[in-house]
Structures are given as structure tokens and as C-alpha cells.
Short mmCIF file of C-alpha atoms in Angstrom, two decimals:
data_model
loop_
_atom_site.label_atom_id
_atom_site.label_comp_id
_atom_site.label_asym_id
_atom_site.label_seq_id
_atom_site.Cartn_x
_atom_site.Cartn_y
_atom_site.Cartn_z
CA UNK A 1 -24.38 13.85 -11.77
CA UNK A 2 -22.75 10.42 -12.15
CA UNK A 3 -24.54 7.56 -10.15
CA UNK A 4 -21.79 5.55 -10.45
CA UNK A 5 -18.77 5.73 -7.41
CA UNK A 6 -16.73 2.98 -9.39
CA UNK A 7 -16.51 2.05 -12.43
CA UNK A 8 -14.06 -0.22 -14.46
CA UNK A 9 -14.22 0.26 -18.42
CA UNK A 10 -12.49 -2.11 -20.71
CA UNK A 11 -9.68 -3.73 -18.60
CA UNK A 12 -7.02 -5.71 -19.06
CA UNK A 13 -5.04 -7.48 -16.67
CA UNK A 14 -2.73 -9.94 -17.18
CA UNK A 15 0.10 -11.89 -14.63
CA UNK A 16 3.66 -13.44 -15.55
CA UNK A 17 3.86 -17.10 -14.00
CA UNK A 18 7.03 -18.71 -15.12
CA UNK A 19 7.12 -18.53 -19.58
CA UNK A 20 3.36 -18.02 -19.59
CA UNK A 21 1.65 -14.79 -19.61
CA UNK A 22 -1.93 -15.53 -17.76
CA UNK A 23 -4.76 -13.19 -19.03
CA UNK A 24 -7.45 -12.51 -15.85
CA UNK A 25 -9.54 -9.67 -17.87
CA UNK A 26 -9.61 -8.53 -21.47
CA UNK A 27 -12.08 -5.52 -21.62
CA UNK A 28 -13.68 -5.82 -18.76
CA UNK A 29 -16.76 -3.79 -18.10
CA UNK A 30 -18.41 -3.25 -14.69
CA UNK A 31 -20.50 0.00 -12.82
CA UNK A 32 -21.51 0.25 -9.29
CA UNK A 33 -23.96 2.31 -7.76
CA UNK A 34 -23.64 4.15 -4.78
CA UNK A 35 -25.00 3.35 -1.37
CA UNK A 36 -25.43 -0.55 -2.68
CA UNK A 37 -24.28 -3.76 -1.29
CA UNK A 38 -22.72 -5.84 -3.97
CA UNK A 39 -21.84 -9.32 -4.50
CA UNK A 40 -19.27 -10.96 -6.26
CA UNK A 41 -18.80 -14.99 -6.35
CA UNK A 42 -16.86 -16.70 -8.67
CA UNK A 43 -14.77 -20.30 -8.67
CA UNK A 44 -10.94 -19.68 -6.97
CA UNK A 45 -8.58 -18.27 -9.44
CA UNK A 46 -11.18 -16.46 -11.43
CA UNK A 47 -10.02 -12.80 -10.66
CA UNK A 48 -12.47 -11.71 -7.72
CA UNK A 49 -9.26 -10.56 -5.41
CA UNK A 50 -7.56 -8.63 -8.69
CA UNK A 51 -10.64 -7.05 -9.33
CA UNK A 52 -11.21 -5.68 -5.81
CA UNK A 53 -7.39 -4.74 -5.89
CA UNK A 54 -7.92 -3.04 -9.22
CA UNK A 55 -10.83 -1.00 -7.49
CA UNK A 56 -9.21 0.21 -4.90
CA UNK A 57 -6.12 1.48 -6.11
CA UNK A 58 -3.85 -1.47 -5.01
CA UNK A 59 -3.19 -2.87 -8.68
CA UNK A 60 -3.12 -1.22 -12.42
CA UNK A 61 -4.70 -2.15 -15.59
CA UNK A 62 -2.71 -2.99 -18.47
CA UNK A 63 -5.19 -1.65 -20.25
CA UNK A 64 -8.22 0.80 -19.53
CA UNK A 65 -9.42 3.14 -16.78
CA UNK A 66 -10.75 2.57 -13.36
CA UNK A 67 -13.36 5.87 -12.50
CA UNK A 68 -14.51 7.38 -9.16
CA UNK A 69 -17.04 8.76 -9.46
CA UNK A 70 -16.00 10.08 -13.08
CA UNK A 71 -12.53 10.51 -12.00
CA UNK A 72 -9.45 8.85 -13.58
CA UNK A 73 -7.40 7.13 -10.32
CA UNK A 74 -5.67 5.00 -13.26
CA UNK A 75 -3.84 8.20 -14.10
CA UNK A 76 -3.00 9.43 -10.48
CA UNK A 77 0.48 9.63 -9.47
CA UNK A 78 1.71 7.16 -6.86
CA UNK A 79 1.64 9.90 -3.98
CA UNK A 80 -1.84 10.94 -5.25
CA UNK A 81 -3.01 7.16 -5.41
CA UNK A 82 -2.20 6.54 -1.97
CA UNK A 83 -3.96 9.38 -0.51
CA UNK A 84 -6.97 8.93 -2.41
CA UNK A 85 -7.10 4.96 -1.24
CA UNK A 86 -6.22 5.97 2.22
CA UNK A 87 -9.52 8.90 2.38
CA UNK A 88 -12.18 6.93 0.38
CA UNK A 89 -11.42 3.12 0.19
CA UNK A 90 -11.65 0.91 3.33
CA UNK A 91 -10.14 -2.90 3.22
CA UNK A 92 -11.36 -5.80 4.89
CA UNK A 93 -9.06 -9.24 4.29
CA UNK A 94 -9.61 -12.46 4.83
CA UNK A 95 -6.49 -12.18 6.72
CA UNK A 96 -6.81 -9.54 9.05
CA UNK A 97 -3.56 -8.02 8.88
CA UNK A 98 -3.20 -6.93 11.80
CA UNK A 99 0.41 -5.41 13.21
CA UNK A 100 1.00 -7.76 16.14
CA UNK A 101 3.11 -5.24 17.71
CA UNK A 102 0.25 -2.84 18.66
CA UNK A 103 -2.94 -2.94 20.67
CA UNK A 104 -6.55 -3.06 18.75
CA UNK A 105 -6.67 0.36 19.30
CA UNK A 106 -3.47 1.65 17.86
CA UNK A 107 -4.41 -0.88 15.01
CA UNK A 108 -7.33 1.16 14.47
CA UNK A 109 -5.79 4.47 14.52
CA UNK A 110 -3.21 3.63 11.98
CA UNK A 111 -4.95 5.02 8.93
CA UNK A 112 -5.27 8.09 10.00
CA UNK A 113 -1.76 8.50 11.50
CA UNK A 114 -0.78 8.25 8.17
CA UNK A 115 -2.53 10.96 6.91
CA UNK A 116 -1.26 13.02 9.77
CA UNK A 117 -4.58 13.14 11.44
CA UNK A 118 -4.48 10.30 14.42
CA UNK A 119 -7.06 10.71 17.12
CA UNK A 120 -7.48 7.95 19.80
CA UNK A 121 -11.30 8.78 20.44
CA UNK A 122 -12.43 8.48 17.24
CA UNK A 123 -10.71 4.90 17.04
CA UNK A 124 -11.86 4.20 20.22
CA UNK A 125 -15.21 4.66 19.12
CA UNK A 126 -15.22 3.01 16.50
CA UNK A 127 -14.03 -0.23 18.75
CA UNK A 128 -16.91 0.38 20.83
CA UNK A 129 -19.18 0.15 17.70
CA UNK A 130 -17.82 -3.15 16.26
CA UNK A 131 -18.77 -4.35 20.36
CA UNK A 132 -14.38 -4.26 21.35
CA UNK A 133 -14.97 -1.66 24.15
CA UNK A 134 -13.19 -3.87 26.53
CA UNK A 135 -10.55 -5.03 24.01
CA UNK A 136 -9.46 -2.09 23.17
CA UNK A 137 -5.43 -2.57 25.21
CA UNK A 138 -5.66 -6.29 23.76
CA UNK A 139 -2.98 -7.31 20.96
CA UNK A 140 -3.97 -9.59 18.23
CA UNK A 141 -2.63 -12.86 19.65
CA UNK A 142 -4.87 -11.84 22.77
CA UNK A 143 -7.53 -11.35 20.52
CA UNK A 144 -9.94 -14.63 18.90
CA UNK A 145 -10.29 -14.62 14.74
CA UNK A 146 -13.61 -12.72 15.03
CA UNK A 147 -12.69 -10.26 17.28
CA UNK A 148 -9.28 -9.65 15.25
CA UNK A 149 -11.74 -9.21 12.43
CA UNK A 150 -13.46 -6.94 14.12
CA UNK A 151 -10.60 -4.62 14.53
CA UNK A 152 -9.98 -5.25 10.74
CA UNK A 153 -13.62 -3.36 10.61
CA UNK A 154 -12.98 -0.76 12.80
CA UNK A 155 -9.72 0.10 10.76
CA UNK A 156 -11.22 0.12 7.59
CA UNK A 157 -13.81 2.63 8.35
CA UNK A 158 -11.52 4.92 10.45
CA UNK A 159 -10.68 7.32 7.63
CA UNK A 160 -14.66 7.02 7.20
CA UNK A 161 -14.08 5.77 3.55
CA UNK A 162 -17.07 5.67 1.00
CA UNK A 163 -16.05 2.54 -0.53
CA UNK A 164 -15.60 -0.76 1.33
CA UNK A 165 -13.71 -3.00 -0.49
CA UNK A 166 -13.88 -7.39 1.66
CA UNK A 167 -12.40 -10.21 0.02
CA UNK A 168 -13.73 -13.47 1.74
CA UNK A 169 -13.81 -11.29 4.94
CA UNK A 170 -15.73 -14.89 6.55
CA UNK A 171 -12.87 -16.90 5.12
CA UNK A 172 -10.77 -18.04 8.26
CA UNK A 173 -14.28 -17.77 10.64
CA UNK A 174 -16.99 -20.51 11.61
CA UNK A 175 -20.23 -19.98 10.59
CA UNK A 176 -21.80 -18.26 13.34
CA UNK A 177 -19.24 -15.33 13.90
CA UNK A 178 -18.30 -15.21 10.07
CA UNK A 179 -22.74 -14.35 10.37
CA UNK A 180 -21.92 -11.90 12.96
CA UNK A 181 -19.55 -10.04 10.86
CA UNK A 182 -21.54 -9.64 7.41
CA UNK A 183 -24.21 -8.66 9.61
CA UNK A 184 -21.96 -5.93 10.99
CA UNK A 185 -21.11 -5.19 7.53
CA UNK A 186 -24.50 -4.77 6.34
CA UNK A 187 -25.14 -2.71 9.40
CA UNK A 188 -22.42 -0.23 9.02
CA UNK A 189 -22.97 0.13 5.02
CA UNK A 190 -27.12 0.57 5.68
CA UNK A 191 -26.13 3.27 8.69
CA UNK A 192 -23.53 4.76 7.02
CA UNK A 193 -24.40 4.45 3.35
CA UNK A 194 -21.61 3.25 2.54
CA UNK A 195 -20.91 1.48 -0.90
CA UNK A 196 -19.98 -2.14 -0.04
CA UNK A 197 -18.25 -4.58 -2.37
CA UNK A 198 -18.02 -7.71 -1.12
CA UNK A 199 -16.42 -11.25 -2.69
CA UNK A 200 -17.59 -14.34 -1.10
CA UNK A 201 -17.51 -18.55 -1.83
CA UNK A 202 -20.65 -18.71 0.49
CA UNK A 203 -24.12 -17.83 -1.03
CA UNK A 204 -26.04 -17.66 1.68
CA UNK A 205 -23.90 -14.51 2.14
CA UNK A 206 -24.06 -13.29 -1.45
CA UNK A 207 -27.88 -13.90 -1.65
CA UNK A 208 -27.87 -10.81 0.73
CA UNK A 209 -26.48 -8.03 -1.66
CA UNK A 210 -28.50 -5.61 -3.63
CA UNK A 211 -26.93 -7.26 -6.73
CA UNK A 212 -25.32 -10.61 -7.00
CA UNK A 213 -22.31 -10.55 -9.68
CA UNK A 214 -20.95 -13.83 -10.79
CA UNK A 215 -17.64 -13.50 -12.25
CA UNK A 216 -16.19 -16.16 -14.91
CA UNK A 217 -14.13 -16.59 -17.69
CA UNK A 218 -12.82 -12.92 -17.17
CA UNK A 219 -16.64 -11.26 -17.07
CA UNK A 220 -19.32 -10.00 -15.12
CA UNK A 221 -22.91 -11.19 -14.96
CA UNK A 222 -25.47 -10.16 -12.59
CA UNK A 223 -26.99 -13.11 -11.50
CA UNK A 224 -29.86 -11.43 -9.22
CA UNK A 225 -31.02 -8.23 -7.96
CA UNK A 226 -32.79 -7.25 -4.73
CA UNK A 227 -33.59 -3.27 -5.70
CA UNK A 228 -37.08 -3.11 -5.71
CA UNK A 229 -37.99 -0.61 -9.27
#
């Protein structure tokens, strides 16, 4: 049996800006485990929100395979692609968004109304487990940045996904509720056993991960591990 739900094996990824062609990986190499909370720093512009796109189905390669759990999703179709994001990867922005036309609730529900399968209690619970049980009515401008993020939470689990993907999720939040909401994280992933992939600037936050990746100059380096042998 594989160990590993994602894996990336010799990647390349590369953006047009203007004339130039800017290369982000070449070969890149990189296994996680499941059921672990992962880390990922790495100095702005050094790939960490490509590489979490790249996992979940968002972005290609140019080059190379991305596996779940020994599965090819680099050589799903489009339709196939989106279905398999939409059952097994949940996403968590720094930017929550959020569609300011509906309530928290119908926010929460929208990932399963797109697979055909909306249910308004199992959203609603899920807003009563990230603590929004009387916010549930409330539209995002009603709604304060941790609380929005909050929803963000509740959204991203409510196809019960086995892979959540959060880029800077503490990003646009002060220190005490961006604390709150890693701590929710970490809650949910333990409960849950979920695989959590998280990029961060902070390391107080990324000192909290199973493993700590550092990412630069287009690789990966574990930097620490807190899995006890």
C-alpha cells in the first residue's frame, strides 16, 4: 500500500512575464504522508502558492506527474480533474473568497451543490463546529476577517476532503485570531485525520507541523521533524 496521498515527481513549472520565461521548479521532488501536518516556508516569490496549486489540481506541470495516492491526476481530463479536487482537496486562502451575495451558510454548502449533493444540515454543522452557530444568516461584509475565515474552513471541509491544501490562511488576521484559526486547523486535521499542507511566513506557526519544509531556489528541504521514530 502506498503511504504517500501526494506526491510530486520531477516537476517543471515555468511562467511567461513579458519576453522572459521564469522557471519556479525544474524536477522537483516532494512525498507526503498521510494523516501529517506539513509545513512549508519559503521567501515571497519562491513557488509555495504554485506548489499548493500544483497539488491540488488547480495548475499543470510542464513537466512530470503529480500522484494521489499512486494515481496520475496530471493525466485526468478537465471534467475528471474537477471532480476529483472538488471530493478530496479542501482550500483555505489567504483571501477568503467568499461570494458576498450569499449567507455563511449557503457559502458553506456550495461545494457540494456542485456535485449535486447540497444539504443545509451538514453545512450547518459544520458552522457550528468552526463556533458560527449564530452566524450562520450573516453575509461576509456582516461577518469580521476571522469569522469570514472561518466560513472559508467550514467550506473547505464540506465535501469532507482528505487533503487540506492553506496558503498563508493567517495572512490578512492579527495575531491572536490568525492563533485561533491554525489551532482550529490543527484540531480538525488531528480529529479528522486529515492530511494538512500548510504555507506560512510565520514560524511560530510552521514550528507546529509534523515536518517543516523550507522551499528555495526551486527545492525542498526538510528543515525539522516532530514524528517521534
Amino acid at each position: 500500500m502506498n503511504d504517500y496521498v501526494l506526491e510530486a515527481r520531477a516537476i517543471n513549472k515555468s511562467y511567461v512575464l513579458g519576453s522572459s520565461r521564469i522557471e519556479v521548479f525544474s524536477k522537483l521532488y516532494v512525498r507526503f504522508e498521510e494523516g501529517l501536518f506539513i509545513t512549508i516556508q519559503g521567501a515571497s516569490g519562491s513557488g509555495k502558492t504554485t506548489l499548493l496549486q500544483l497539488l491540488g489540481g488547480l495548475e499543470k506541470p510542464d513537466k512530470g506527474i503529480i500522484l494521489f495516492r499512486g494515481q496520475n491526476i496530471s493525466q485526468f481530463s478537465s471534467k475528471t480533474l474537477a471532480r476529483w479536487r472538488a471530493e478530496t482537496v479542501g482550500f483555505v486562502f489567504q483571501s477568503y473568497y467568499l461570494l458576498p451575495e450569499l449567507s455563511a451558510l449557503e457559502n458553506v454548502d456550495l461545494p457540494a451543490l456542485i456535485l449535486g449533493k447540497g444539504d443545509r444540515k451538514k453545512a450547518t454543522e459544520l458552522l457550528e463546529a468552526v463556533g458560527l452557530e449564530k452566524r450562520i444568516h450573516h453575509r461576509p461584509n456582516e461577518l469580521s476577517g476571522g469569522e469570514q475565515q472561518r466560513v472559508a474552513i467550514a467550506r473547505a471541509l464540506r465535501n469532507d476532503p482528505s487533503i487540506i491544501l492553506a496558503d498563508e490562511p493567517t495572512g490578512n488576521l492579527d495575531e491572536e485570531t490568525g492563533k485561533q484559526i491554525v489551532n482550529l486547523l490543527l484540531s480538525i486535521q488531528k480529529e479528522k485525520n486529515k492530511t494538512l499542507i500548510l504555507v506560512t511566513h510565520e514560524k511560530e506557526i510552521a514550528c507546529l507541523g509534523d515536518k517543516q519544509l523550507l522551499l528555495s531556489n526551486g527545492k525542498l528541504t526538510e528543515i525539522q521533524s516532530n514524528i517521534s521514530n
